[in-house]
Amino acid sequence: MSMAMDQRAPAHETAKAPQGERAPARIRARGLGKRYGALQVFRDIDFEVGEREIVAIVGPSGCGKTTLLRCINGLIPLDAGEIVANGERVTQPIAGMAMVFQHFGLFPWKTVTANVAYGLRMAGATRAEIAEKVPYFINLVGLAGFEHAYPYQMSGGMQQRCGLARALAIEPNVLLMDEPFAAVDAQTREILQFELLRIWSERPTAMVFVTHSIEEAVLMGHRVMVLKGRPSSIFEMVDIDLPFPRNRSTLLHPRFAKLREHVWRCVMDEAQAAERELHV
Amino acid sequence: MSDAALPAAVPARKRLGLSDEALARIVCGLAILAVWEGAMRLWAPPFIARPSGIAVAFWPTITSAAFLEAAGATLGAMAQGLAIAVVAGTVIGLAIGRSWIADRALHYYVNGLFAMPMVAILPLLTLWFGYTSGARLATVVFASIFAIIINVSDGARSVPREYIEVSRAYRASGFSRLMEVVLPASVPYLLAGLRLAAGRALIGAVVAEFFAALNGLGYFILFNTRTFKHNEAFVAVLCLACFGVAVELMMNGATRRYLPWYRREDRGA
Ligand SMILES: Nc1ncnc2c1ncn2[C@@H]1O[C@H](COP(=O)(O)OP(=O)(O)O)[C@@H](O)[C@H]1O
Ligand SMILES: [Mg+2]
């Protein structure tokens, strides 16, 4: 516990970063705030994501994780602050960023091949590039043999593999993941977590990984951002000094249990407070 | 999925139930034919249509040059009119579904014209187009286009927000979003509209032929009825009913063949 407290450092003092190479930053977010009408979702959010760093975001459902990702992606406007990604101020979706959606976001009228090709085509790739890259990425996510399948013919896990391939195919330098494995069963989820880590270590990028699973956040992230409060803000940025490459043995690492416990406490004392509120 | 989940006894009972149903249908059909035939023999003059007369007249009629020409004219006008209605109706429907301004501007007119019986506008159309096949084509288009517009605009309006977001996240242009996301997502609605429109188009073509005395199945029926060839006229009526069934079957086939994802989603929901 005290060990974990020692780890707590302001986000800009990142020199002793354990793994993630944090400088130069791929995403720089300053003073982010977002409202939906009268509902202030989050405020005063500052963070950076390094070129080869995974920042995991945890927080209770409804705390604005999806909203934050959509702002980073430029899908919805901010009310305060600014996001700079790839050296460009984000006001609308920019090149080099790809989102993996919680409910996959596959087009049901397109086959796996056509879905994976979609991002590439929209990015203006040539036919030759598409013909070369699509099979490569379908293979990379383990969907070989399902090129002509439609989403309805596949399990949730396979659909998300397809969503992942579509995002990876544009070879983004920022990957945004919105609870990508929340809609698949527990075993598939574990398999996909380790596959994503394998794929990431082959081709590291900046990644923002939103999850409501504390375990998943600690497993995936170089750092874990704990969002809480109403409106929510960053409660703590936890350094996860577990070695990379991460794999199943990471789960058995004694540090893993300690860090998970620490993040759990960060997230939970709000849950307890909320419960107390209910009983007042 | 349902097949695997059901116990083995159920499909057997289902099969039995189906044949029961078919049997009931056949018995009922035969009873109607018998009553019809009997009533005609008892009370009607011989030129009035009756099942035995229709059966005898069936083959000679549908192979006669006059019938084939008439059927060709009616179906041709219907196909041509539906093609125009599908293209124009889809464009207008997408505009209404995706553009707030187009919706405000056109909503009441489209709904009003959809509800209006096309027979009412037929005299005006013959005034504009003369007693020509142009008037029939216009009637077919008029009869069918609003069903398409209304369905496509519903479809375009209810494209899941997620799909729009995906296309925006991948930086698709507005035009590409319309063609590659909004249009395909609206195709099931377009087919539902087309199903409705096809029936209305056929009615429109036949009514226009009645009204403007244009060569076609409508006029074929009118002419044969007036010349006391009721059996022949009734053969044409049967053929019109068959077209309706054929269109339905073609639509189902096209949905299964070209929109496999749609039926599946339907069943899953
Ligand atoms: N388009 C919207 N309009 C109004 N309120 C919204 C909208 N999207 C989300 N919200 C609200 O904002 C809050 C945060 O939502 P969200 O970002 O989806 O949370 P999370 O992803 O953490 O579960 C929720 O209270 C939700 O009801
Ligand atoms: Mg969410």
Coordinates of C-alpha atoms and ligand atoms in Angstrom, one line a residue:
Chain A
M1 CA 0.0 0.0 0.0
S2 CA 2.7 2.5 1.0
M3 CA 4.7 1.3 -1.9
A4 CA 1.8 2.2 -4.2
M5 CA 1.6 5.6 -2.6
D6 CA 5.2 6.2 -3.4
Q7 CA 4.4 5.5 -7.0
R8 CA 2.0 8.3 -7.1
A9 CA 3.6 11.1 -8.9
P10 CA 2.3 14.1 -10.8
A11 CA 1.8 13.2 -14.4
H12 CA 4.5 15.5 -15.7
E13 CA 7.3 14.1 -13.5
T14 CA 7.6 11.1 -15.7
A15 CA 11.4 10.7 -16.0
K16 CA 11.5 7.5 -13.9
A17 CA 8.9 5.9 -16.2
P18 CA 9.3 2.1 -15.8
Q19 CA 8.5 0.9 -19.3
G20 CA 6.5 3.2 -21.5
E21 CA 8.7 5.6 -23.4
R22 CA 6.8 8.7 -22.5
A23 CA 8.6 11.4 -24.3
P24 CA 7.8 12.6 -26.8
A25 CA 4.1 12.6 -26.2
R26 CA 1.7 11.4 -28.9
I27 CA -1.3 12.8 -27.2
R28 CA -1.3 15.9 -25.0
A29 CA -4.5 16.7 -23.2
R30 CA -4.9 19.9 -21.2
G31 CA -7.8 21.0 -19.0
L32 CA -10.4 18.9 -20.7
G33 CA -14.0 19.5 -19.7
K34 CA -17.2 18.3 -21.3
R35 CA -20.9 19.0 -20.6
Y36 CA -24.1 17.5 -22.0
G37 CA -26.5 20.3 -21.3
A38 CA -26.7 20.7 -17.6
L39 CA -24.7 17.5 -16.9
Q40 CA -21.0 18.2 -16.4
V41 CA -19.4 14.9 -17.3
F42 CA -15.7 15.6 -16.5
R43 CA -13.4 18.5 -15.9
D44 CA -9.8 19.5 -15.4
I45 CA -8.4 16.4 -17.1
D46 CA -4.7 16.6 -18.0
F47 CA -2.7 13.8 -19.3
E48 CA -0.2 12.7 -21.9
V49 CA 0.3 9.5 -23.7
G50 CA 3.7 8.6 -25.0
E51 CA 4.4 7.3 -28.5
R52 CA 4.7 3.7 -27.2
E53 CA 2.6 3.9 -24.1
I54 CA -0.6 2.3 -23.1
V55 CA -2.7 4.4 -20.7
A56 CA -5.6 2.4 -19.3
I57 CA -8.6 4.3 -18.0
V58 CA -10.8 2.8 -15.3
G59 CA -13.8 4.3 -13.6
P60 CA -17.4 3.4 -12.7
S61 CA -19.8 3.1 -15.6
G62 CA -21.3 6.5 -16.5
C63 CA -18.2 8.4 -15.4
G64 CA -17.5 9.6 -18.9
K65 CA -14.9 7.2 -20.2
T66 CA -16.6 6.8 -23.6
T67 CA -17.2 10.5 -23.8
L68 CA -13.5 11.2 -23.1
L69 CA -12.5 8.8 -25.9
R70 CA -15.0 10.3 -28.3
C71 CA -13.5 13.7 -27.5
I72 CA -9.9 12.4 -28.1
N73 CA -11.1 10.9 -31.4
G74 CA -12.6 14.3 -32.4
L75 CA -16.1 12.9 -32.7
I76 CA -17.6 15.4 -30.3
P77 CA -16.4 18.8 -29.3
L78 CA -14.9 19.7 -25.9
D79 CA -16.3 22.5 -23.8
A80 CA -12.9 23.2 -22.2
G81 CA -9.3 22.5 -22.8
E82 CA -7.6 21.1 -25.8
I83 CA -6.2 17.9 -27.2
V84 CA -3.1 17.8 -29.4
A85 CA -2.4 14.5 -31.1
N86 CA 0.2 13.8 -33.8
G87 CA 1.1 17.5 -33.4
E88 CA -2.3 18.5 -34.6
R89 CA -5.1 20.1 -32.5
V90 CA -8.0 17.7 -32.5
T91 CA -11.3 19.3 -33.6
Q92 CA -12.5 16.5 -35.8
P93 CA -11.3 13.0 -36.5
I94 CA -7.6 13.1 -37.6
A95 CA -5.5 10.7 -39.6
G96 CA -3.5 8.1 -37.8
M97 CA -6.1 7.5 -35.1
A98 CA -8.3 4.5 -34.9
M99 CA -11.1 3.5 -32.5
V100 CA -12.2 0.0 -31.5
F101 CA -15.8 0.2 -30.4
Q102 CA -17.4 -1.5 -27.4
H103 CA -20.2 -2.9 -29.6
F104 CA -17.7 -3.6 -32.4
G105 CA -19.2 -1.1 -34.9
L106 CA -19.1 -3.5 -37.8
F107 CA -21.3 -2.9 -40.8
P108 CA -23.6 -5.9 -40.9
W109 CA -23.9 -5.7 -44.7
K110 CA -20.1 -6.1 -45.2
T111 CA -18.1 -9.2 -45.0
V112 CA -15.0 -9.4 -42.8
T113 CA -12.8 -8.5 -45.7
A114 CA -15.0 -5.5 -46.6
N115 CA -15.2 -4.3 -43.0
V116 CA -11.4 -4.5 -42.5
A117 CA -10.9 -2.7 -45.8
Y118 CA -13.3 0.1 -44.9
G119 CA -10.8 2.2 -42.9
L120 CA -8.1 1.8 -45.5
R121 CA -10.4 2.8 -48.3
M122 CA -11.6 5.9 -46.4
A123 CA -7.9 6.8 -45.8
G124 CA -7.4 6.7 -49.6
A125 CA -5.3 3.5 -49.9
T126 CA -4.8 2.1 -53.4
R127 CA -6.4 -1.1 -54.5
A128 CA -3.0 -2.8 -54.4
E129 CA -2.3 -1.7 -50.8
I130 CA -5.8 -2.9 -49.7
A131 CA -5.3 -6.2 -51.4
E132 CA -2.0 -6.7 -49.6
K133 CA -2.9 -5.3 -46.2
V134 CA -6.4 -6.7 -45.6
P135 CA -5.4 -10.4 -45.6
Y136 CA -2.3 -9.6 -43.5
F137 CA -4.4 -8.0 -40.7
I138 CA -7.1 -10.6 -41.0
N139 CA -4.4 -13.1 -40.4
L140 CA -2.8 -11.1 -37.6
V141 CA -6.0 -11.1 -35.5
G142 CA -6.6 -14.8 -36.2
L143 CA -9.6 -14.5 -38.6
A144 CA -8.0 -16.4 -41.5
G145 CA -10.7 -18.5 -43.1
F146 CA -13.5 -16.1 -42.2
E147 CA -12.7 -13.5 -44.9
H148 CA -16.2 -13.9 -46.5
A149 CA -18.2 -14.3 -43.3
Y150 CA -20.7 -11.6 -42.2
P151 CA -20.7 -10.3 -38.7
Y152 CA -24.0 -12.1 -37.9
Q153 CA -22.2 -15.4 -38.6
M154 CA -19.5 -14.8 -36.0
S155 CA -19.3 -14.9 -32.2
G156 CA -18.8 -11.6 -30.3
G157 CA -15.1 -12.4 -29.9
M158 CA -14.6 -12.9 -33.6
Q159 CA -16.5 -9.8 -34.4
Q160 CA -14.2 -7.8 -32.1
R161 CA -11.2 -9.4 -33.8
C162 CA -12.6 -8.0 -37.0
G163 CA -13.1 -4.6 -35.4
L164 CA -9.5 -4.7 -34.2
A165 CA -8.2 -5.7 -37.6
R166 CA -10.1 -2.8 -39.2
A167 CA -8.4 -0.4 -36.7
L168 CA -5.0 -1.9 -37.1
A169 CA -5.2 -2.0 -40.9
I170 CA -4.8 1.8 -41.2
E171 CA -1.6 1.4 -39.2
P172 CA -2.6 4.1 -36.7
N173 CA -0.1 5.6 -34.2
V174 CA -2.9 6.2 -31.8
L175 CA -5.3 3.3 -30.9
L176 CA -8.4 4.1 -28.9
M177 CA -10.1 1.2 -27.2
D178 CA -13.5 1.6 -25.7
E179 CA -14.1 -1.4 -23.4
P180 CA -13.2 -3.6 -26.4
F181 CA -13.6 -6.9 -24.6
A182 CA -16.6 -6.0 -22.3
A183 CA -19.1 -7.6 -24.7
V184 CA -17.4 -11.0 -25.0
D185 CA -17.4 -13.9 -22.7
A186 CA -14.7 -14.2 -20.0
Q187 CA -12.5 -16.9 -21.6
T188 CA -12.5 -15.1 -25.0
R189 CA -11.8 -11.9 -23.2
E190 CA -8.6 -13.3 -21.6
I191 CA -7.4 -14.7 -24.9
L192 CA -8.0 -11.4 -26.7
Q193 CA -6.2 -9.4 -23.9
F194 CA -3.0 -11.5 -24.4
E195 CA -3.4 -11.3 -28.2
L196 CA -3.7 -7.6 -28.1
L197 CA -0.6 -7.4 -25.9
R198 CA 1.3 -9.6 -28.4
I199 CA 0.2 -7.5 -31.3
W200 CA 1.0 -4.3 -29.5
S201 CA 4.5 -5.5 -28.7
E202 CA 5.1 -6.4 -32.3
R203 CA 4.1 -2.9 -33.3
P204 CA 3.9 -0.5 -30.3
T205 CA 1.7 2.5 -30.6
A206 CA 0.2 5.0 -28.3
M207 CA -3.0 3.4 -26.9
V208 CA -5.8 4.6 -24.7
F209 CA -7.5 1.6 -23.3
V210 CA -10.8 2.2 -21.5
T211 CA -12.1 -0.6 -19.3
H212 CA -14.2 -1.0 -16.2
S213 CA -12.2 -4.0 -15.2
I214 CA -9.4 -3.1 -12.8
E215 CA -7.5 -6.3 -13.5
E216 CA -7.6 -5.6 -17.2
A217 CA -6.4 -2.0 -16.6
V218 CA -3.4 -3.2 -14.6
L219 CA -2.6 -5.9 -17.0
M220 CA -2.7 -3.7 -20.1
G221 CA -1.5 -0.3 -19.0
H222 CA 1.9 1.3 -18.5
R223 CA -0.2 3.7 -16.4
V224 CA -3.7 3.5 -15.1
M225 CA -5.9 6.6 -15.0
V226 CA -8.5 6.4 -12.3
L227 CA -11.5 8.6 -13.1
K228 CA -14.0 9.4 -10.4
G229 CA -16.3 12.0 -8.9
R230 CA -19.3 13.9 -10.3
P231 CA -18.2 15.5 -12.5
S232 CA -15.4 13.1 -12.8
S233 CA -11.7 14.0 -12.9
I234 CA -8.4 12.2 -12.6
F235 CA -8.3 10.8 -9.1
E236 CA -4.9 9.2 -9.6
M237 CA -2.5 8.2 -12.3
V238 CA -1.0 4.9 -11.2
D239 CA 2.3 3.8 -12.6
I240 CA 2.2 0.1 -13.4
D241 CA 5.9 -1.0 -13.2
L242 CA 5.3 -4.5 -14.4
P243 CA 7.7 -5.8 -17.0
F244 CA 6.9 -6.0 -20.7
P245 CA 6.2 -8.1 -22.6
R246 CA 3.2 -8.9 -20.5
N247 CA 1.6 -12.3 -20.7
R248 CA -0.2 -14.8 -18.5
S249 CA 2.7 -14.9 -16.1
T250 CA 2.2 -11.2 -15.4
L251 CA -1.0 -12.2 -13.6
L252 CA 1.1 -14.2 -11.1
H253 CA 3.6 -11.4 -10.5
P254 CA 3.5 -10.3 -6.8
R255 CA 3.5 -6.7 -8.0
F256 CA 0.4 -7.4 -10.0
A257 CA -1.7 -8.2 -7.0
K258 CA -0.4 -5.2 -5.1
L259 CA -1.1 -2.8 -7.9
R260 CA -4.5 -4.3 -8.6
E261 CA -5.3 -3.8 -4.9
H262 CA -4.1 -0.2 -5.0
V263 CA -6.2 0.6 -8.1
W264 CA -9.1 -1.3 -6.5
R265 CA -9.0 1.0 -3.4
C266 CA -8.8 4.1 -5.6
V267 CA -11.9 3.0 -7.5
M268 CA -13.8 1.6 -4.5
D269 CA -13.8 4.4 -2.0
E270 CA -16.1 6.2 -4.3
A271 CA -18.3 3.2 -4.5
Q272 CA -18.4 3.2 -0.7
A273 CA -19.2 6.9 -0.7
A274 CA -21.9 6.4 -3.2
E275 CA -23.4 3.6 -1.1
R276 CA -23.3 5.9 2.0
E277 CA -25.1 8.5 0.0
L278 CA -27.8 6.0 -0.8
H279 CA -28.3 5.3 2.9
V280 CA -28.5 8.9 4.0
Chain B
M1 CA -30.6 -22.6 -33.7
S2 CA -34.2 -23.2 -32.9
D3 CA -34.1 -26.6 -34.6
A4 CA -31.3 -27.8 -32.4
A5 CA -32.9 -26.5 -29.2
L6 CA -36.3 -28.1 -29.8
P7 CA -37.0 -31.7 -28.7
A8 CA -37.3 -34.2 -31.6
A9 CA -41.0 -34.7 -31.2
V10 CA -41.9 -31.1 -32.1
P11 CA -40.7 -31.1 -35.8
A12 CA -42.8 -34.2 -36.4
R13 CA -45.9 -32.6 -34.9
K14 CA -45.1 -29.4 -36.9
R15 CA -45.0 -31.4 -40.1
L16 CA -48.3 -33.0 -39.3
G17 CA -49.7 -29.6 -38.5
L18 CA -48.5 -28.2 -41.9
S19 CA -50.2 -31.0 -43.9
D20 CA -53.4 -30.5 -41.9
E21 CA -53.3 -26.8 -42.8
A22 CA -52.7 -27.5 -46.4
L23 CA -55.5 -30.1 -46.4
A24 CA -57.9 -27.5 -44.9
R25 CA -56.8 -25.0 -47.5
I26 CA -57.4 -27.4 -50.4
V27 CA -60.8 -28.5 -49.1
C28 CA -61.9 -25.0 -48.6
G29 CA -60.7 -24.0 -52.1
L30 CA -62.6 -26.9 -53.6
A31 CA -65.7 -26.1 -51.7
I32 CA -65.6 -22.5 -52.9
L33 CA -65.1 -23.6 -56.5
A34 CA -68.0 -26.1 -56.2
V35 CA -70.4 -23.6 -54.8
W36 CA -69.4 -21.1 -57.5
E37 CA -69.8 -23.6 -60.3
G38 CA -73.1 -24.9 -58.9
A39 CA -74.5 -21.4 -58.4
M40 CA -73.5 -20.4 -62.0
R41 CA -75.1 -23.5 -63.5
L42 CA -78.3 -23.0 -61.6
W43 CA -78.9 -19.3 -62.0
A44 CA -76.5 -17.5 -64.4
P45 CA -76.5 -17.3 -68.2
P46 CA -73.8 -19.4 -69.9
F47 CA -71.4 -16.5 -70.7
I48 CA -70.8 -15.7 -67.0
A49 CA -67.4 -17.0 -65.7
R50 CA -67.3 -20.3 -63.9
P51 CA -64.5 -22.6 -62.8
S52 CA -65.0 -25.1 -65.5
G53 CA -65.2 -22.4 -68.2
I54 CA -62.1 -20.7 -66.9
A55 CA -60.2 -24.0 -66.8
V56 CA -61.1 -24.6 -70.4
A57 CA -60.3 -21.0 -71.5
F58 CA -57.0 -20.8 -69.5
W59 CA -54.4 -22.2 -71.9
P60 CA -55.8 -20.7 -75.1
T61 CA -56.1 -17.3 -73.5
I62 CA -52.7 -17.1 -72.0
T63 CA -51.1 -18.2 -75.2
S64 CA -53.1 -15.8 -77.4
A65 CA -51.3 -12.9 -79.0
A66 CA -53.8 -10.4 -77.6
F67 CA -53.2 -11.6 -74.1
L68 CA -49.4 -11.7 -74.3
E69 CA -49.3 -8.3 -75.8
A70 CA -51.6 -6.9 -73.1
A71 CA -49.6 -8.6 -70.3
G72 CA -46.3 -7.3 -71.8
A73 CA -47.7 -3.7 -72.0
T74 CA -49.0 -3.8 -68.4
L75 CA -45.9 -5.5 -66.9
G76 CA -43.6 -3.2 -69.0
A77 CA -45.3 -0.1 -67.7
M78 CA -45.2 -1.4 -64.2
A79 CA -41.5 -2.3 -64.3
Q80 CA -40.6 1.0 -65.9
G81 CA -42.6 3.0 -63.5
L82 CA -41.2 1.1 -60.5
A83 CA -37.7 1.7 -61.7
I84 CA -38.3 5.4 -61.9
A85 CA -40.1 5.3 -58.5
V86 CA -37.2 3.4 -56.8
V87 CA -34.5 5.7 -58.1
A88 CA -36.3 9.0 -57.6
G89 CA -38.0 7.8 -54.4
T90 CA -34.7 6.6 -52.9
V91 CA -33.0 9.9 -53.6
I92 CA -35.9 11.9 -52.2
G93 CA -36.3 9.5 -49.2
L94 CA -32.6 9.8 -48.3
A95 CA -32.8 13.6 -48.5
I96 CA -35.9 13.6 -46.2
G97 CA -34.3 11.1 -43.8
R98 CA -31.0 12.8 -43.4
S99 CA -31.8 16.5 -44.0
W100 CA -33.8 18.4 -41.4
I101 CA -34.7 21.0 -44.0
A102 CA -35.9 18.5 -46.7
D103 CA -37.9 16.8 -44.0
R104 CA -39.6 20.0 -42.9
A105 CA -40.2 21.0 -46.5
L106 CA -41.6 17.7 -47.9
H107 CA -43.0 15.7 -45.0
Y108 CA -46.7 16.8 -45.2
Y109 CA -46.8 16.7 -49.0
V110 CA -45.4 13.2 -49.2
N111 CA -47.7 11.8 -46.5
G112 CA -50.7 13.6 -48.0
L113 CA -50.0 12.3 -51.5
F114 CA -49.3 8.8 -50.1
A115 CA -52.7 8.7 -48.5
M116 CA -54.5 10.1 -51.6
P117 CA -56.2 7.5 -53.8
M118 CA -54.4 7.6 -57.2
V119 CA -57.8 7.2 -59.0
A120 CA -58.5 10.8 -58.0
I121 CA -55.5 12.2 -59.9
L122 CA -56.0 10.0 -63.0
P123 CA -58.2 12.5 -64.9
L124 CA -55.6 15.2 -64.3
L125 CA -52.8 12.9 -65.5
T126 CA -54.7 12.0 -68.7
L127 CA -55.2 15.8 -69.2
W128 CA -51.4 16.3 -68.9
F129 CA -50.3 13.2 -70.8
G130 CA -53.3 12.6 -73.1
Y131 CA -54.8 9.1 -73.4
T132 CA -51.3 7.6 -73.9
S133 CA -49.1 5.1 -72.3
G134 CA -47.4 8.2 -70.8
A135 CA -50.4 8.7 -68.6
R136 CA -50.2 5.1 -67.5
L137 CA -46.5 5.4 -66.7
A138 CA -47.2 8.6 -64.7
T139 CA -50.0 6.8 -62.8
V140 CA -47.7 3.9 -61.9
V141 CA -45.0 6.3 -60.7
F142 CA -47.4 8.3 -58.8
A143 CA -49.0 5.2 -57.2
S144 CA -45.7 3.7 -56.1
I145 CA -43.2 6.5 -55.4
F146 CA -44.6 7.7 -52.1
A147 CA -44.5 4.3 -50.5
I148 CA -40.8 4.2 -51.4
I149 CA -40.1 7.7 -50.2
I150 CA -41.8 7.1 -46.9
N151 CA -40.0 3.8 -46.2
V152 CA -36.5 5.0 -47.3
S153 CA -36.8 8.2 -45.3
D154 CA -37.7 6.1 -42.2
G155 CA -34.7 3.9 -42.9
A156 CA -32.4 6.8 -43.4
R157 CA -33.6 8.4 -40.2
S158 CA -33.1 5.3 -38.1
V159 CA -29.5 4.4 -39.2
P160 CA -27.9 3.4 -35.9
R161 CA -25.8 6.2 -34.6
E162 CA -22.9 3.8 -34.1
Y163 CA -22.5 3.3 -37.9
I164 CA -22.5 7.0 -38.5
E165 CA -19.9 7.4 -35.8
V166 CA -17.7 4.6 -37.3
S167 CA -17.7 6.3 -40.6
R168 CA -16.9 9.7 -39.1
A169 CA -14.1 8.2 -37.0
Y170 CA -12.6 6.8 -40.2
R171 CA -12.9 10.2 -41.8
A172 CA -15.4 9.2 -44.5
S173 CA -16.7 12.1 -46.6
G174 CA -20.4 13.0 -46.3
F175 CA -21.1 11.5 -49.7
S176 CA -19.4 8.3 -48.9
R177 CA -21.3 8.1 -45.7
L178 CA -24.5 8.5 -47.6
M179 CA -23.7 5.8 -50.2
E180 CA -21.8 3.4 -48.0
V181 CA -23.6 3.6 -44.7
V182 CA -26.9 5.3 -44.9
L183 CA -28.0 3.7 -48.2
P184 CA -27.1 0.1 -47.3
A185 CA -28.6 0.5 -43.8
S186 CA -31.8 1.7 -45.5
V187 CA -32.1 -1.1 -48.1
P188 CA -34.3 -3.3 -45.9
Y189 CA -36.7 -0.4 -45.6
L190 CA -36.4 0.2 -49.4
L191 CA -37.4 -3.4 -50.0
A192 CA -40.4 -3.1 -47.6
G193 CA -41.4 0.0 -49.5
L194 CA -40.9 -1.7 -52.9
R195 CA -43.2 -4.6 -51.8
L196 CA -46.0 -2.1 -51.0
A197 CA -45.2 -0.1 -54.1
A198 CA -45.3 -3.0 -56.5
G199 CA -48.9 -3.8 -55.5
R200 CA -49.9 -0.2 -55.9
A201 CA -48.1 0.1 -59.2
L202 CA -50.0 -2.9 -60.6
I203 CA -53.3 -1.4 -59.4
G204 CA -52.2 2.0 -61.0
A205 CA -51.4 0.4 -64.3
V206 CA -54.7 -1.5 -64.5
V207 CA -56.8 1.4 -63.4
A208 CA -55.1 3.7 -66.0
E209 CA -55.9 1.1 -68.7
F210 CA -59.5 1.0 -67.7
F211 CA -59.7 4.8 -67.6
A212 CA -57.7 5.6 -70.8
A213 CA -58.5 2.5 -72.8
L214 CA -54.8 1.7 -73.2
N215 CA -53.7 -1.7 -74.5
G216 CA -52.9 -3.8 -71.4
L217 CA -54.4 -6.4 -69.0
G218 CA -56.8 -3.8 -67.6
Y219 CA -58.3 -3.1 -71.0
F220 CA -58.1 -6.8 -71.9
I221 CA -60.4 -7.5 -68.9
L222 CA -62.7 -4.7 -69.7
F223 CA -63.0 -5.6 -73.4
N224 CA -63.6 -9.3 -72.8
T225 CA -66.1 -8.6 -70.1
R226 CA -68.0 -6.3 -72.4
T227 CA -67.9 -8.8 -75.3
F228 CA -69.3 -11.5 -73.0
K229 CA -66.1 -13.5 -72.8
H230 CA -66.1 -13.6 -69.0
N231 CA -64.0 -16.7 -68.7
E232 CA -61.2 -15.0 -70.7
A233 CA -61.5 -11.9 -68.6
F234 CA -61.3 -14.0 -65.5
V235 CA -58.1 -15.7 -66.7
A236 CA -56.5 -12.2 -66.9
V237 CA -57.7 -11.5 -63.4
L238 CA -56.1 -14.7 -62.1
C239 CA -52.9 -13.7 -63.9
L240 CA -52.9 -10.3 -62.1
A241 CA -53.3 -12.1 -58.8
C242 CA -50.4 -14.4 -59.7
F243 CA -48.2 -11.3 -60.5
G244 CA -48.8 -10.1 -57.0
V245 CA -47.7 -13.5 -55.5
A246 CA -44.7 -13.6 -57.9
V247 CA -43.5 -10.2 -56.8
E248 CA -43.8 -11.2 -53.2
L249 CA -41.7 -14.4 -53.9
M250 CA -39.1 -12.4 -55.8
M251 CA -38.7 -10.0 -53.0
N252 CA -38.3 -12.8 -50.5
G253 CA -35.7 -14.4 -52.7
A254 CA -33.9 -11.2 -53.3
T255 CA -33.8 -10.5 -49.5
R256 CA -32.4 -13.9 -48.8
R257 CA -29.9 -13.7 -51.6
Y258 CA -28.7 -10.2 -51.3
L259 CA -29.4 -9.2 -47.7
P260 CA -28.4 -12.3 -45.8
W261 CA -27.5 -10.1 -42.8
Y262 CA -30.9 -8.5 -42.6
R263 CA -33.1 -11.6 -42.2
R264 CA -30.7 -12.9 -39.6
E265 CA -30.7 -9.8 -37.6
D266 CA -34.4 -9.8 -37.8
R267 CA -34.7 -13.3 -36.4
G268 CA -32.1 -12.5 -33.7
A269 CA -34.0 -9.5 -32.4
Ligands
LIG1 N1 -25.1 12.1 -26.2 C1 -25.3 12.3 -24.9 N2 -26.2 13.2 -24.5 C2 -26.4 13.4 -23.2 N3 -25.8 12.7 -22.2 C3 -25.0 11.7 -22.5 C4 -24.6 11.5 -23.9 N4 -23.7 10.5 -23.9 C5 -23.5 10.1 -22.6 N5 -24.2 10.9 -21.8 C6 -24.1 10.9 -20.3 O1 -22.8 11.2 -19.9 C7 -22.4 10.4 -18.9 C8 -21.1 9.6 -19.3 O2 -21.4 8.7 -20.3 P1 -20.3 7.7 -20.9 O3 -19.2 8.6 -21.4 O4 -21.0 6.8 -21.8 O5 -19.8 6.9 -19.6 P2 -19.0 5.6 -19.5 O6 -18.4 5.2 -20.9 O7 -17.9 5.8 -18.5 O8 -19.9 4.5 -19.0 C9 -23.5 9.4 -18.5 O9 -24.2 10.0 -17.4 C10 -24.4 9.5 -19.8 O10 -25.7 9.3 -19.4
MG2 MG -18.7 3.5 -22.1

